[in-house]
mmCIF file of C-alpha atoms in Angstrom:
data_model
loop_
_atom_site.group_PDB
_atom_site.id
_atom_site.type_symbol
_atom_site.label_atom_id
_atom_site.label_comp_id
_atom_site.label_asym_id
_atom_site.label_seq_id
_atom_site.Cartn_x
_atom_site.Cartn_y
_atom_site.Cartn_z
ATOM 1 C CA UNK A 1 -37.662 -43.727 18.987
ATOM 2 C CA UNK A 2 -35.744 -44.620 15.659
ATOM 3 C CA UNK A 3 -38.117 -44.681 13.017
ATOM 4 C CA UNK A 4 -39.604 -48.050 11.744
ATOM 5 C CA UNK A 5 -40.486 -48.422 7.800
ATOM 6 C CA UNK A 6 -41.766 -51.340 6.515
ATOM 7 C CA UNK A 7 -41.464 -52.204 2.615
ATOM 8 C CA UNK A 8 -44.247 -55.142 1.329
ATOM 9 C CA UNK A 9 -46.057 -56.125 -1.892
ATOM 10 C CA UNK A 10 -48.974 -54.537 -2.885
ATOM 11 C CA UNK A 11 -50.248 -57.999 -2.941
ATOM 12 C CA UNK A 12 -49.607 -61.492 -0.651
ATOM 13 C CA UNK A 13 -51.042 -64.700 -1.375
ATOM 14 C CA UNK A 14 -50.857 -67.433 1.123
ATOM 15 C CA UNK A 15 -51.785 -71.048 0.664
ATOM 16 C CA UNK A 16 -52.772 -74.072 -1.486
ATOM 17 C CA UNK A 17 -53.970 -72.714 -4.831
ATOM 18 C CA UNK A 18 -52.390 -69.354 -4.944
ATOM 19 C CA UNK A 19 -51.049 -70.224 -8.472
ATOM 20 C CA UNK A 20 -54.724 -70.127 -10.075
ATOM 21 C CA UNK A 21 -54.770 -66.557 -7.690
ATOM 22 C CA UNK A 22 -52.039 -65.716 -9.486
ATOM 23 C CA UNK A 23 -52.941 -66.801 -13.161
ATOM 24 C CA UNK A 24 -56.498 -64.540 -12.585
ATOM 25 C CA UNK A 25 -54.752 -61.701 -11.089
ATOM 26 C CA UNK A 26 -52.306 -61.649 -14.094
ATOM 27 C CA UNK A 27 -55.243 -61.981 -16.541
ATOM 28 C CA UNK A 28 -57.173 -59.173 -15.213
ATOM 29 C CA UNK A 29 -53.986 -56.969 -15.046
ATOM 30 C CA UNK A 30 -53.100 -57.153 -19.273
ATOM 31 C CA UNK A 31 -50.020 -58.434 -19.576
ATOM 32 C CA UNK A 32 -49.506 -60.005 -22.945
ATOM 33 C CA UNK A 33 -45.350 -60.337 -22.914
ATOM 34 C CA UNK A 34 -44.202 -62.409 -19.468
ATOM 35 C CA UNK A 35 -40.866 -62.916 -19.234
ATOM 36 C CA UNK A 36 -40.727 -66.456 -16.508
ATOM 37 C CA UNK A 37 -37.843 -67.122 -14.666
ATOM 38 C CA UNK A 38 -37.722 -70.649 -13.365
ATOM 39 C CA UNK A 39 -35.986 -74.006 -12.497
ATOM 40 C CA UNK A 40 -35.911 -77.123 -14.244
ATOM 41 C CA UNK A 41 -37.351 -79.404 -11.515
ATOM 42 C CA UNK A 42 -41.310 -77.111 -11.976
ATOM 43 C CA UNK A 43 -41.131 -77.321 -15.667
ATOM 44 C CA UNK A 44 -43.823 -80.047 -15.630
ATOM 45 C CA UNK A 45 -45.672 -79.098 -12.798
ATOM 46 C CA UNK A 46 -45.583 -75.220 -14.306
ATOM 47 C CA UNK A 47 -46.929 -76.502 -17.700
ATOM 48 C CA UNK A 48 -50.887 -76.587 -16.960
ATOM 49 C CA UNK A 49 -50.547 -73.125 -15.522
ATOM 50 C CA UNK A 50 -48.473 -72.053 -18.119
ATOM 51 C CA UNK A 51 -50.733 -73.291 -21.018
ATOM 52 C CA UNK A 52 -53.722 -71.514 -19.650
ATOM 53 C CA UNK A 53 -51.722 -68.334 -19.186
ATOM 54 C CA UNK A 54 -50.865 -68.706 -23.392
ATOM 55 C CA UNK A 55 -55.112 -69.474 -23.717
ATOM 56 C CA UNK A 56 -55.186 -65.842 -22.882
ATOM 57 C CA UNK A 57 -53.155 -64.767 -25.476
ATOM 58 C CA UNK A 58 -50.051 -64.440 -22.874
ATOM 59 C CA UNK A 59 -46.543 -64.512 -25.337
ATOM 60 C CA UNK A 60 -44.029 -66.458 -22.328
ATOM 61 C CA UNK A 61 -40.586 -66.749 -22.571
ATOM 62 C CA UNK A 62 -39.357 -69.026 -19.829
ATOM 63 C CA UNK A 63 -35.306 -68.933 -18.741
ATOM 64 C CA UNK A 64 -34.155 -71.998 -16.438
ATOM 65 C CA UNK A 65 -30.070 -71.051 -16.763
ATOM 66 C CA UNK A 66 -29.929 -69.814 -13.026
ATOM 67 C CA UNK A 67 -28.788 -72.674 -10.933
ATOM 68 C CA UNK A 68 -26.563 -71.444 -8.485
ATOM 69 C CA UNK A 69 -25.781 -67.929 -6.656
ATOM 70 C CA UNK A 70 -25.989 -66.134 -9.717
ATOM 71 C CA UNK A 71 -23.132 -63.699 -11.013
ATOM 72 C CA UNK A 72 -23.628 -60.539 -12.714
ATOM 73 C CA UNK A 73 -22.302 -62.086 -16.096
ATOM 74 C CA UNK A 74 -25.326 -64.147 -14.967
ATOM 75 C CA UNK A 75 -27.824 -61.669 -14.691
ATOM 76 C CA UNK A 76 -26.689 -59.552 -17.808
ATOM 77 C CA UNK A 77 -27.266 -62.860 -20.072
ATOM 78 C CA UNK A 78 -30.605 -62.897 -18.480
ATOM 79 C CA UNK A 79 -31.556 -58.819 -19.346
ATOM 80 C CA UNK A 80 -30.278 -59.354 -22.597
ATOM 81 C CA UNK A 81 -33.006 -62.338 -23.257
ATOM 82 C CA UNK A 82 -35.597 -60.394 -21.507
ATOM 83 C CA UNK A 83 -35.011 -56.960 -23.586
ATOM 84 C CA UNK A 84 -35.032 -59.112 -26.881
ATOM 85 C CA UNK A 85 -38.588 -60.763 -25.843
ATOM 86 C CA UNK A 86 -39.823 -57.197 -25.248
ATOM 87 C CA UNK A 87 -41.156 -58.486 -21.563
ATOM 88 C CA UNK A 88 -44.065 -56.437 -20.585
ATOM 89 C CA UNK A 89 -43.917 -58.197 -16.513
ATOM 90 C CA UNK A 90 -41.228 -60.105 -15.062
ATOM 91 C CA UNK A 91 -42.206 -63.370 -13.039
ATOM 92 C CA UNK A 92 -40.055 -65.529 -10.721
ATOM 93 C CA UNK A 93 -40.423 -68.762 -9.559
ATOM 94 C CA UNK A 94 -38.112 -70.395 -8.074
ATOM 95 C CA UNK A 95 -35.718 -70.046 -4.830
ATOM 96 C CA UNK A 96 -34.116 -66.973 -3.825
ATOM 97 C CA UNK A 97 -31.550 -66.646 -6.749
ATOM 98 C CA UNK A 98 -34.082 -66.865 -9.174
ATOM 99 C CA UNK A 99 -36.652 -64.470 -7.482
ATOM 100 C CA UNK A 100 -33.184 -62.301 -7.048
ATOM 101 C CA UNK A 101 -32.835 -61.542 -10.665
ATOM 102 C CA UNK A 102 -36.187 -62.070 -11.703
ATOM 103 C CA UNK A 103 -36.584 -58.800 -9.305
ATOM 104 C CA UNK A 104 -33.152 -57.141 -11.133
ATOM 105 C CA UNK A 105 -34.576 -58.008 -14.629
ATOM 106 C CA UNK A 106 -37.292 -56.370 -14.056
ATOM 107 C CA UNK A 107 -35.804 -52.909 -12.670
ATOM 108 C CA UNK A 108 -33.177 -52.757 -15.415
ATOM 109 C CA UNK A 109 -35.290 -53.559 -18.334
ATOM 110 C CA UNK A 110 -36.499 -49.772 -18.615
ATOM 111 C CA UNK A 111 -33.685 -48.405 -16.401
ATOM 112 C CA UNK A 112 -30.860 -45.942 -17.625
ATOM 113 C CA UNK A 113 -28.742 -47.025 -14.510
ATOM 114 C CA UNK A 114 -25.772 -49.402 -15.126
ATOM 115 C CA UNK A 115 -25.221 -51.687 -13.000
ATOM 116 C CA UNK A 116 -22.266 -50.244 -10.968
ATOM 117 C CA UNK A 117 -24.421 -46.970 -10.642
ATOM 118 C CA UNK A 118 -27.237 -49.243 -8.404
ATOM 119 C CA UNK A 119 -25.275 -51.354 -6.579
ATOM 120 C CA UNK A 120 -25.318 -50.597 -2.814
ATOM 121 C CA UNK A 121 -27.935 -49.537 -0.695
ATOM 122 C CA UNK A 122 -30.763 -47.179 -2.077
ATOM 123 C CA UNK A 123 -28.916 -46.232 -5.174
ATOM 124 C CA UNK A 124 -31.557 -48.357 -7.451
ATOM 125 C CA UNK A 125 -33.885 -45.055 -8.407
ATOM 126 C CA UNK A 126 -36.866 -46.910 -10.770
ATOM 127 C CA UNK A 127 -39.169 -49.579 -11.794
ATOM 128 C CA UNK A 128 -40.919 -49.468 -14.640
ATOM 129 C CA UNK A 129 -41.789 -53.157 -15.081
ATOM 130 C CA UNK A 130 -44.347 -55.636 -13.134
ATOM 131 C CA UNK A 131 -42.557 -58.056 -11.205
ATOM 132 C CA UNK A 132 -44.082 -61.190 -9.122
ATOM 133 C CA UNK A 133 -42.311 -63.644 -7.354
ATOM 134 C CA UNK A 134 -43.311 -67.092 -6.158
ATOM 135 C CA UNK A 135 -41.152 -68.638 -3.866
ATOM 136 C CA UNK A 136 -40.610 -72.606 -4.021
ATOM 137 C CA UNK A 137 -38.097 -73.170 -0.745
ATOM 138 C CA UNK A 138 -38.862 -72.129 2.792
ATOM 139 C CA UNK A 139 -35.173 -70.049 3.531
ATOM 140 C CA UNK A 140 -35.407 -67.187 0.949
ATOM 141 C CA UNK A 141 -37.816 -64.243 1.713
ATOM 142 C CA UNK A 142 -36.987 -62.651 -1.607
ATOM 143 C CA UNK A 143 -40.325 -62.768 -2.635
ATOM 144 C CA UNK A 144 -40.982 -59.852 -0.219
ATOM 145 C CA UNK A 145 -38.110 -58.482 0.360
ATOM 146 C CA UNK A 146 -35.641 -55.282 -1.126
ATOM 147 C CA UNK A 147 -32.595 -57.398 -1.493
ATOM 148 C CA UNK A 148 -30.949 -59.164 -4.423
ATOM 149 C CA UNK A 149 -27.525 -60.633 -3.776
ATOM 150 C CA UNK A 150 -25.472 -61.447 -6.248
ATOM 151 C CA UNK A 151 -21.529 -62.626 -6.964
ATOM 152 C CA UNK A 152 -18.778 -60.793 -8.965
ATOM 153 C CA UNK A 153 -16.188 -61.597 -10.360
ATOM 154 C CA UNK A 154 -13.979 -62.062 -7.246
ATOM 155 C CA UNK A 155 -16.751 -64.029 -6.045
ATOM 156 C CA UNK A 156 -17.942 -61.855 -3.416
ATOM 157 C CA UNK A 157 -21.429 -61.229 -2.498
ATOM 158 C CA UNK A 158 -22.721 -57.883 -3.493
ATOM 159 C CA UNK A 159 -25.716 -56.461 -2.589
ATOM 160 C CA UNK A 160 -28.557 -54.457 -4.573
ATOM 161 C CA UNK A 161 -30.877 -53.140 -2.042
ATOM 162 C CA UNK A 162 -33.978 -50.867 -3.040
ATOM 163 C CA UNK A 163 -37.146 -50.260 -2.506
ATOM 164 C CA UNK A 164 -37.895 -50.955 -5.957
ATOM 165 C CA UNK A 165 -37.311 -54.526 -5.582
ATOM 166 C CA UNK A 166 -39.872 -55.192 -3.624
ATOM 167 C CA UNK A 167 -42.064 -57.301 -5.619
ATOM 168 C CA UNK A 168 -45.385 -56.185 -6.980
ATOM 169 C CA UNK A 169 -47.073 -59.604 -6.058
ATOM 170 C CA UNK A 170 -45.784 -62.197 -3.904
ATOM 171 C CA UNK A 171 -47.725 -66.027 -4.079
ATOM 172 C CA UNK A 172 -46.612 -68.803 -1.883
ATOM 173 C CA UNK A 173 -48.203 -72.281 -2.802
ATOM 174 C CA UNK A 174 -46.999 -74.715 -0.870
ATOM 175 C CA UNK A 175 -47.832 -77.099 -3.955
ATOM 176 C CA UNK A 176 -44.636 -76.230 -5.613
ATOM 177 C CA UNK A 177 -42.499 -77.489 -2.905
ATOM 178 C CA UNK A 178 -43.320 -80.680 -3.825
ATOM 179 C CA UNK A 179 -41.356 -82.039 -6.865
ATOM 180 C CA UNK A 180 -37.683 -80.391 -5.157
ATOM 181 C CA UNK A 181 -35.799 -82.392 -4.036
ATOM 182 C CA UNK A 182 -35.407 -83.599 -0.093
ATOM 183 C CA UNK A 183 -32.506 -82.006 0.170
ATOM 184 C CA UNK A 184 -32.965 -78.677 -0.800
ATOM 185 C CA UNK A 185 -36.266 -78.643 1.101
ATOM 186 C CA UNK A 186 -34.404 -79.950 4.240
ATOM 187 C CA UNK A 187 -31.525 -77.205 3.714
ATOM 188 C CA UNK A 188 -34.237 -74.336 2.730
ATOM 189 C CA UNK A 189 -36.155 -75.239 6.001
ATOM 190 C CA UNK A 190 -33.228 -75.424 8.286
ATOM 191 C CA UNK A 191 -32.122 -71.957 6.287
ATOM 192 C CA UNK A 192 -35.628 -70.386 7.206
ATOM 193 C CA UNK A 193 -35.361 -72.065 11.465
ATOM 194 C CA UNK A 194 -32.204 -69.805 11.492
ATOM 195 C CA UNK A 195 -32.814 -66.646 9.983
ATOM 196 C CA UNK A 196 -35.343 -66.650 12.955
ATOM 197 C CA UNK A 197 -33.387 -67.839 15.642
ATOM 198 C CA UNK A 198 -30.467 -64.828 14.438
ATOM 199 C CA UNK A 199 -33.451 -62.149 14.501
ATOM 200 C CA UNK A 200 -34.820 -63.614 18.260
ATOM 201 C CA UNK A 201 -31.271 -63.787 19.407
ATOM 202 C CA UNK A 202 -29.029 -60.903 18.309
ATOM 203 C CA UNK A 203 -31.164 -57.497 17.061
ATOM 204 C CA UNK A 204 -27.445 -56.164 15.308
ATOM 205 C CA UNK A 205 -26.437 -59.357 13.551
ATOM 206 C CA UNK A 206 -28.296 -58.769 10.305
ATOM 207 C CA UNK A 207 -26.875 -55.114 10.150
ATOM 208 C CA UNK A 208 -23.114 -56.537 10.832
ATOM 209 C CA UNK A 209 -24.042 -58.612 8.037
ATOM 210 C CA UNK A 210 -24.666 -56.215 5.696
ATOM 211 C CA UNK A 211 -21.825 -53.842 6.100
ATOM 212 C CA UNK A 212 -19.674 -56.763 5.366
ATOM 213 C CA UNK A 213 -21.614 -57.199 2.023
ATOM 214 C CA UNK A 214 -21.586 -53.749 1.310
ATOM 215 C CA UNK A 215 -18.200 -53.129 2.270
ATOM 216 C CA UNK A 216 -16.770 -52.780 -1.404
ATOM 217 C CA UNK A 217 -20.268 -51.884 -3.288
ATOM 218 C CA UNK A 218 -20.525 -48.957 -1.567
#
């Protein structure tokens, strides 16, 4: 039988209210410098959360800039920030490009790898930082997943996958699927209806699908 391994957070949070999990989880653990990637469209519905993180003497940084599938030029704008705040934790909220590089940030921030060293499969060595990721659409899976995907600069997708980027903590509060739009929920949902029907109708797809990512990463 070929052997089975399964990679998870330490920690999964399901349902209404698993912000104010997360806030108390994040309190108890002693973070004082979290580096918050995010979207635009939770600003205001992030702020009470935010402001009671900060009444606990929590320093945040917050970076909105990825919009799109992000590109390494992307990502390296985003370390740079991160490194000059000092980030003691890494959090992502967001859809699956944001919880993408929140995940990266957080593995390069205290990693001697370059980037062209990691990318691939299983070449990523190291974590040294806390990362959690809160998803806000229904199609990504990032938040507990080993993957980050990413575009260069031919704009191909190249893959980063590692059992180091497996999140730490993964909450998923349907609250903050509210203020997106209707038609990024509607394209996130029908995203989520067919990643299952792929994995209920063809067991190799998802492996054809990666050799074609990792076809020049590798």
């Amino acid at each position: 039988m070929r052997e089975i391994v399964v990679l998870n957070p330490n920690r999964v949070v399901f349902g209404e209210g698993s912000m104010q999990r997360f806030i108390s989880d994040f309190v108890e653990k002693g973070f004082k410098r979290m580096f918050l990637l995010s979207i635009v469209e939770l600003r205001t519905t992030l702020a009470p959360f935010l402001e009671e993180l900060r009444s606990h003497g929590i320093a945040i940084v917050t970076d909105e800039s990825i919009v799109g599938e992000p590109t390494f030029d992307d990502f390296n704008q985003v370390l740079a920030k991160a490194k000059a705040f000092d980030a003691d934790s890494v959090v992502g909220i967001g859809g699956g490009s944001v919880l993408d590089v929140a995940k990266l940030v957080a593995a390069q921030l205290k990693n001697s790898q370059t980037l062209d060293e990691i990318k691939g499969i299983g070449n990523l060595k190291e974590r040294k930082i806390y990362v959690a990721c809160i998803p806000t659409t229904s199609g990504t899976g990032s938040e507990v997943s080993p993957n980050a995907i990413f575009v260069n600069d031919l704009g191909e997708k190249v893959g980063i996958i590692s059992p180091y980027l497996v999140p730490d903590a993964a909450y998923i509060d349907p609250v903050l699927t509210v203020s997106l739009p209707k038609s990024v929920t509607a394209a996130t949902g029908i995203d989520a209806l067919t990643h299952c029907l792929e994995a209920y109708t063809n067991k190799l797809r998802r492996g054809s699908n990666y050799c074609k990512i990792f076809k020049k990463s590798l």
